[in-house]
Amino acid sequence: VTFQRGRSLRNGASVLVHLGSFATAEEAATAYARSEYGRADAAKLLQPRAAPTAAGAEVIRQAGRQGLTLTSSSSSSTGYKGVCYDPKGRGSKKYKLQATVGGNSVGLGMFATAEQAALFYARREAGRDTSDLTSPPPPPPTSAAEAVRQAKREGLTLTKSSGSNSGYRGVTFKPKERSSKKYELRVGSGGKQNFLGLFATAEEAALARARHLRDTAVRLLEPPPQQAPPQGAAGPSEAS
């Protein structure tokens, strides 16, 4: 068993703690549970969480009525899987929902309570409608500064890159482009670089990339549609 655990080192790095080698996964899990690390994590689960707000409590009841379970997590400060508190979030929505897709952490939205974010995740996992938990798509930004502000409002990150002449990943400045939109956006998929458009500013292109990754992550999280059972083959027609 190798366990990665963060420690208060000067460089802020985490360390790998080797707990031993075992014949079965169950023996390894038992050894971890008995270790100081496993006992510490178990203690976290036993610690009482702060009581939810009135709005959060109503969301919990709503989830129960819909037959859904809000997935808890001992490693999250909010107590819910993929949900973190962002004190810098604009407005009343300060709870950010994230999911890992293809090794990348993708933001799925900002919510007023941790319970709302957890309910959004639970509905997505179950293939349910989430439209009442999200706001309508915002209007497109009109400037670089507005694109940055809009990204923060949506809980998105404009990924920077020192290897790009625009300063943003996937965005290339095309000075010879005849139109006023000189920032080209391409996103890799399946070994190919797909063209997603031209933009007036690098920030608008970076925002479009962040939205594309978010929407892709949401689609990947949706369970496949259930297929109807195959109908029995019709028998041969009788000769007249």
CSV table of N, CA, C and O in Angstrom, one decimal, residues 106-183:
chain,number,residue,atom,x,y,z
A,106,VAL,N,-12.3,20.0,-14.5
A,106,VAL,CA,-13.2,20.9,-15.3
A,106,VAL,C,-14.3,21.4,-14.4
A,106,VAL,O,-14.9,20.6,-13.7
A,107,GLY,N,-14.5,22.7,-14.3
A,107,GLY,CA,-15.5,23.3,-13.6
A,107,GLY,C,-16.9,23.1,-14.2
A,107,GLY,O,-17.0,23.3,-15.4
A,108,LEU,N,-17.9,22.7,-13.4
A,108,LEU,CA,-19.2,22.5,-13.9
A,108,LEU,C,-20.2,23.6,-13.5
A,108,LEU,O,-21.4,23.5,-13.8
A,109,GLY,N,-19.7,24.6,-12.7
A,109,GLY,CA,-20.7,25.7,-12.4
A,109,GLY,C,-20.5,26.1,-11.0
A,109,GLY,O,-19.8,25.5,-10.1
A,110,MET,N,-21.1,27.3,-10.6
A,110,MET,CA,-21.1,27.8,-9.3
A,110,MET,C,-22.5,27.8,-8.8
A,110,MET,O,-23.5,28.0,-9.5
A,111,PHE,N,-22.6,27.6,-7.4
A,111,PHE,CA,-23.9,27.4,-6.8
A,111,PHE,C,-24.0,28.1,-5.5
A,111,PHE,O,-23.0,28.4,-4.9
A,112,ALA,N,-25.2,28.4,-5.1
A,112,ALA,CA,-25.4,29.2,-3.9
A,112,ALA,C,-25.1,28.4,-2.6
A,112,ALA,O,-24.7,28.9,-1.6
A,113,THR,N,-25.3,27.1,-2.6
A,113,THR,CA,-25.1,26.2,-1.5
A,113,THR,C,-24.3,25.0,-2.0
A,113,THR,O,-24.4,24.6,-3.1
A,114,ALA,N,-23.6,24.3,-1.0
A,114,ALA,CA,-22.9,23.1,-1.3
A,114,ALA,C,-23.9,22.0,-1.7
A,114,ALA,O,-23.7,21.2,-2.6
A,115,GLU,N,-25.1,22.0,-1.1
A,115,GLU,CA,-26.1,21.0,-1.4
A,115,GLU,C,-26.6,21.2,-2.8
A,115,GLU,O,-26.9,20.2,-3.5
A,116,GLN,N,-26.8,22.4,-3.3
A,116,GLN,CA,-27.2,22.6,-4.7
A,116,GLN,C,-26.2,22.0,-5.7
A,116,GLN,O,-26.6,21.3,-6.6
A,117,ALA,N,-24.9,22.2,-5.4
A,117,ALA,CA,-23.9,21.7,-6.3
A,117,ALA,C,-23.9,20.2,-6.2
A,117,ALA,O,-23.8,19.5,-7.2
A,118,ALA,N,-24.1,19.6,-5.0
A,118,ALA,CA,-24.1,18.1,-4.9
A,118,ALA,C,-25.3,17.6,-5.6
A,118,ALA,O,-25.3,16.5,-6.2
A,119,LEU,N,-26.5,18.3,-5.5
A,119,LEU,CA,-27.7,17.8,-6.2
A,119,LEU,C,-27.5,17.8,-7.7
A,119,LEU,O,-27.9,16.9,-8.4
A,120,PHE,N,-26.8,18.9,-8.2
A,120,PHE,CA,-26.5,19.0,-9.6
A,120,PHE,C,-25.7,17.7,-10.1
A,120,PHE,O,-26.0,17.1,-11.1
A,121,TYR,N,-24.7,17.4,-9.3
A,121,TYR,CA,-23.9,16.2,-9.6
A,121,TYR,C,-24.7,15.0,-9.5
A,121,TYR,O,-24.6,14.1,-10.4
A,122,ALA,N,-25.5,14.8,-8.5
A,122,ALA,CA,-26.3,13.6,-8.4
A,122,ALA,C,-27.3,13.4,-9.6
A,122,ALA,O,-27.5,12.3,-10.1
A,123,ARG,N,-27.9,14.5,-10.0
A,123,ARG,CA,-28.8,14.5,-11.1
A,123,ARG,C,-28.1,14.1,-12.4
A,123,ARG,O,-28.6,13.3,-13.2
A,124,ARG,N,-26.9,14.7,-12.6
A,124,ARG,CA,-26.1,14.4,-13.8
A,124,ARG,C,-25.8,12.9,-13.8
A,124,ARG,O,-25.8,12.2,-14.9
A,125,GLU,N,-25.4,12.4,-12.7
A,125,GLU,CA,-25.0,11.0,-12.6
A,125,GLU,C,-26.2,10.1,-12.9
A,125,GLU,O,-26.1,9.0,-13.5
A,126,ALA,N,-27.4,10.5,-12.5
A,126,ALA,CA,-28.6,9.7,-12.7
A,126,ALA,C,-29.3,10.0,-14.1
A,126,ALA,O,-30.3,9.5,-14.4
A,127,GLY,N,-28.7,11.0,-14.9
A,127,GLY,CA,-29.3,11.3,-16.1
A,127,GLY,C,-30.6,12.2,-16.0
A,127,GLY,O,-31.4,12.2,-16.9
A,128,ARG,N,-30.7,12.9,-14.9
A,128,ARG,CA,-31.9,13.7,-14.7
A,128,ARG,C,-31.7,15.2,-15.2
A,128,ARG,O,-30.6,15.6,-15.5
A,129,ASP,N,-32.8,15.9,-15.3
A,129,ASP,CA,-32.8,17.3,-15.8
A,129,ASP,C,-32.1,18.2,-14.7
A,129,ASP,O,-32.4,18.0,-13.5
A,130,THR,N,-31.3,19.1,-15.1
A,130,THR,CA,-30.6,20.0,-14.1
A,130,THR,C,-30.9,21.5,-14.5
A,130,THR,O,-30.3,22.4,-13.9
A,131,SER,N,-31.8,21.7,-15.4
A,131,SER,CA,-32.0,23.1,-15.8
A,131,SER,C,-32.5,24.0,-14.8
A,131,SER,O,-32.2,25.2,-14.8
A,132,ASP,N,-33.2,23.5,-13.7
A,132,ASP,CA,-33.7,24.4,-12.7
A,132,ASP,C,-32.6,24.8,-11.7
A,132,ASP,O,-32.7,25.7,-10.9
A,133,LEU,N,-31.4,24.2,-11.8
A,133,LEU,CA,-30.3,24.5,-10.9
A,133,LEU,C,-29.3,25.4,-11.6
A,133,LEU,O,-28.3,25.8,-10.9
A,134,THR,N,-29.4,25.6,-12.9
A,134,THR,CA,-28.4,26.4,-13.6
A,134,THR,C,-29.1,27.6,-14.2
A,134,THR,O,-30.3,27.6,-14.5
A,135,SER,N,-28.3,28.7,-14.4
A,135,SER,CA,-28.8,29.9,-15.0
A,135,SER,C,-28.8,29.8,-16.5
A,135,SER,O,-28.0,29.0,-17.1
A,136,PRO,N,-29.6,30.6,-17.2
A,136,PRO,CA,-29.5,30.6,-18.7
A,136,PRO,C,-28.1,31.0,-19.2
A,136,PRO,O,-27.4,31.6,-18.4
A,137,PRO,N,-27.7,30.5,-20.4
A,137,PRO,CA,-26.3,30.9,-20.9
A,137,PRO,C,-26.2,32.4,-20.9
A,137,PRO,O,-27.0,33.1,-21.3
A,138,PRO,N,-25.0,32.9,-20.4
A,138,PRO,CA,-24.8,34.3,-20.4
A,138,PRO,C,-24.5,34.9,-21.8
A,138,PRO,O,-24.1,34.1,-22.7
A,139,PRO,N,-24.8,36.1,-22.0
A,139,PRO,CA,-24.4,36.7,-23.3
A,139,PRO,C,-22.9,36.7,-23.5
A,139,PRO,O,-22.2,36.7,-22.6
A,140,PRO,N,-22.5,36.7,-24.8
A,140,PRO,CA,-21.1,36.6,-25.1
A,140,PRO,C,-20.4,37.9,-24.6
A,140,PRO,O,-21.0,39.0,-24.6
A,141,PRO,N,-19.2,37.8,-24.1
A,141,PRO,CA,-18.4,39.0,-23.6
A,141,PRO,C,-18.1,39.9,-24.7
A,141,PRO,O,-17.9,39.5,-25.9
A,142,THR,N,-17.9,41.2,-24.4
A,142,THR,CA,-17.6,42.1,-25.5
A,142,THR,C,-16.2,42.7,-25.4
A,142,THR,O,-15.8,43.5,-26.2
A,143,SER,N,-15.4,42.2,-24.4
A,143,SER,CA,-14.0,42.7,-24.3
A,143,SER,C,-13.2,41.7,-23.5
A,143,SER,O,-13.7,40.8,-22.9
A,144,ALA,N,-11.9,42.0,-23.6
A,144,ALA,CA,-11.0,41.1,-22.8
A,144,ALA,C,-11.3,41.1,-21.3
A,144,ALA,O,-11.3,40.0,-20.7
A,145,ALA,N,-11.4,42.3,-20.8
A,145,ALA,CA,-11.7,42.4,-19.3
A,145,ALA,C,-13.0,41.7,-19.0
A,145,ALA,O,-13.1,41.0,-17.9
A,146,GLU,N,-14.0,41.9,-19.8
A,146,GLU,CA,-15.3,41.3,-19.5
A,146,GLU,C,-15.2,39.8,-19.6
A,146,GLU,O,-15.9,39.1,-18.9
A,147,ALA,N,-14.4,39.3,-20.5
A,147,ALA,CA,-14.2,37.8,-20.7
A,147,ALA,C,-13.6,37.2,-19.4
A,147,ALA,O,-14.0,36.2,-18.9
A,148,VAL,N,-12.7,37.9,-18.8
A,148,VAL,CA,-12.0,37.5,-17.6
A,148,VAL,C,-13.1,37.5,-16.4
A,148,VAL,O,-13.2,36.6,-15.6
A,149,ARG,N,-13.9,38.6,-16.3
A,149,ARG,CA,-14.9,38.7,-15.3
A,149,ARG,C,-15.9,37.6,-15.5
A,149,ARG,O,-16.4,37.0,-14.5
A,150,GLN,N,-16.3,37.3,-16.7
A,150,GLN,CA,-17.3,36.3,-17.0
A,150,GLN,C,-16.8,34.9,-16.6
A,150,GLN,O,-17.6,34.1,-16.1
A,151,ALA,N,-15.6,34.7,-16.9
A,151,ALA,CA,-15.0,33.4,-16.5
A,151,ALA,C,-15.1,33.2,-15.0
A,151,ALA,O,-15.5,32.1,-14.5
A,152,LYS,N,-14.8,34.2,-14.2
A,152,LYS,CA,-14.9,34.1,-12.8
A,152,LYS,C,-16.4,33.9,-12.3
A,152,LYS,O,-16.6,33.1,-11.4
A,153,ARG,N,-17.3,34.5,-13.0
A,153,ARG,CA,-18.7,34.4,-12.6
A,153,ARG,C,-19.2,32.9,-12.9
A,153,ARG,O,-20.0,32.4,-12.2
A,154,GLU,N,-18.6,32.3,-13.9
A,154,GLU,CA,-19.0,30.9,-14.3
A,154,GLU,C,-18.2,29.9,-13.6
A,154,GLU,O,-18.3,28.7,-13.8
A,155,GLY,N,-17.2,30.3,-12.8
A,155,GLY,CA,-16.3,29.4,-12.1
A,155,GLY,C,-15.3,28.7,-13.0
A,155,GLY,O,-14.9,27.6,-12.8
A,156,LEU,N,-14.9,29.4,-14.1
A,156,LEU,CA,-14.0,28.8,-15.1
A,156,LEU,C,-12.6,29.4,-14.9
A,156,LEU,O,-12.5,30.5,-14.4
A,157,THR,N,-11.6,28.7,-15.4
A,157,THR,CA,-10.3,29.1,-15.4
A,157,THR,C,-9.8,29.3,-16.8
A,157,THR,O,-9.9,28.4,-17.6
A,158,LEU,N,-9.2,30.5,-17.1
A,158,LEU,CA,-8.6,30.7,-18.4
A,158,LEU,C,-7.2,30.2,-18.3
A,158,LEU,O,-6.3,30.8,-17.7
A,159,THR,N,-6.9,29.1,-19.0
A,159,THR,CA,-5.6,28.4,-18.8
A,159,THR,C,-4.5,29.1,-19.6
A,159,THR,O,-4.6,29.2,-20.8
A,160,LYS,N,-3.5,29.6,-18.9
A,160,LYS,CA,-2.4,30.3,-19.5
A,160,LYS,C,-1.4,29.3,-20.0
A,160,LYS,O,-1.3,28.2,-19.5
A,161,SER,N,-0.5,29.8,-21.0
A,161,SER,CA,0.5,28.9,-21.5
A,161,SER,C,1.7,29.8,-22.0
A,161,SER,O,1.5,30.7,-22.8
A,162,SER,N,2.9,29.5,-21.5
A,162,SER,CA,4.0,30.2,-21.9
A,162,SER,C,4.5,29.9,-23.3
A,162,SER,O,5.3,30.6,-23.9
A,163,GLY,N,4.0,28.8,-23.8
A,163,GLY,CA,4.4,28.3,-25.2
A,163,GLY,C,3.5,28.9,-26.2
A,163,GLY,O,3.7,28.6,-27.4
A,164,SER,N,2.5,29.7,-25.9
A,164,SER,CA,1.6,30.3,-26.9
A,164,SER,C,1.9,31.7,-27.0
A,164,SER,O,2.1,32.5,-26.1
A,165,ASN,N,1.8,32.2,-28.3
A,165,ASN,CA,2.1,33.7,-28.5
A,165,ASN,C,1.0,34.6,-28.0
A,165,ASN,O,1.1,35.8,-27.9
A,166,SER,N,-0.2,33.9,-27.6
A,166,SER,CA,-1.3,34.7,-27.0
A,166,SER,C,-1.2,34.7,-25.5
A,166,SER,O,-1.9,35.6,-24.9
A,167,GLY,N,-0.5,33.8,-25.0
A,167,GLY,CA,-0.5,33.7,-23.5
A,167,GLY,C,-1.5,32.7,-22.9
A,167,GLY,O,-1.5,32.4,-21.7
A,168,TYR,N,-2.3,32.1,-23.8
A,168,TYR,CA,-3.4,31.2,-23.4
A,168,TYR,C,-3.3,29.9,-24.2
A,168,TYR,O,-3.0,29.9,-25.4
A,169,ARG,N,-3.6,28.8,-23.5
A,169,ARG,CA,-3.5,27.5,-24.1
A,169,ARG,C,-4.5,27.3,-25.2
A,169,ARG,O,-5.7,27.6,-25.0
A,170,GLY,N,-4.0,26.8,-26.3
A,170,GLY,CA,-4.9,26.6,-27.5
A,170,GLY,C,-5.3,27.8,-28.3
A,170,GLY,O,-6.0,27.7,-29.3
A,171,VAL,N,-4.8,29.0,-27.9
A,171,VAL,CA,-5.1,30.2,-28.6
A,171,VAL,C,-3.9,30.8,-29.3
A,171,VAL,O,-2.8,30.9,-28.6
A,172,THR,N,-4.0,31.0,-30.6
A,172,THR,CA,-2.8,31.5,-31.3
A,172,THR,C,-3.2,32.9,-32.0
A,172,THR,O,-4.3,33.0,-32.6
A,173,PHE,N,-2.3,33.8,-31.8
A,173,PHE,CA,-2.5,35.1,-32.5
A,173,PHE,C,-2.0,35.1,-33.9
A,173,PHE,O,-0.9,34.6,-34.3
A,174,LYS,N,-3.0,35.4,-34.8
A,174,LYS,CA,-2.7,35.4,-36.3
A,174,LYS,C,-2.7,36.8,-36.8
A,174,LYS,O,-3.8,37.4,-37.2
A,175,PRO,N,-1.5,37.5,-36.8
A,175,PRO,CA,-1.5,38.9,-37.2
A,175,PRO,C,-1.9,39.1,-38.7
A,175,PRO,O,-2.3,40.2,-39.1
A,176,LYS,N,-1.8,38.1,-39.6
A,176,LYS,CA,-2.1,38.2,-41.0
A,176,LYS,C,-3.6,38.0,-41.3
A,176,LYS,O,-4.0,38.1,-42.4
A,177,GLU,N,-4.3,37.7,-40.3
A,177,GLU,CA,-5.8,37.4,-40.5
A,177,GLU,C,-6.4,38.8,-40.9
A,177,GLU,O,-6.2,39.8,-40.2
A,178,ARG,N,-7.2,38.8,-42.0
A,178,ARG,CA,-7.7,40.0,-42.5
A,178,ARG,C,-8.8,40.6,-41.6
A,178,ARG,O,-9.0,41.8,-41.6
A,179,SER,N,-9.6,39.8,-41.0
A,179,SER,CA,-10.7,40.3,-40.2
A,179,SER,C,-10.2,40.9,-38.9
A,179,SER,O,-9.0,40.8,-38.6
A,180,SER,N,-11.1,41.5,-38.1
A,180,SER,CA,-10.7,42.0,-36.8
A,180,SER,C,-10.5,40.9,-35.7
A,180,SER,O,-9.9,41.2,-34.7
A,181,LYS,N,-10.9,39.7,-36.0
A,181,LYS,CA,-10.8,38.6,-35.1
A,181,LYS,C,-9.5,37.8,-35.5
A,181,LYS,O,-9.4,37.1,-36.5
A,182,LYS,N,-8.4,38.1,-34.7
A,182,LYS,CA,-7.1,37.6,-35.1
A,182,LYS,C,-6.6,36.5,-34.1
A,182,LYS,O,-5.5,36.1,-34.2
A,183,TYR,N,-7.5,36.0,-33.2
A,183,TYR,CA,-7.1,35.0,-32.2
A,183,TYR,C,-7.8,33.7,-32.6
A,183,TYR,O,-9.0,33.6,-32.5
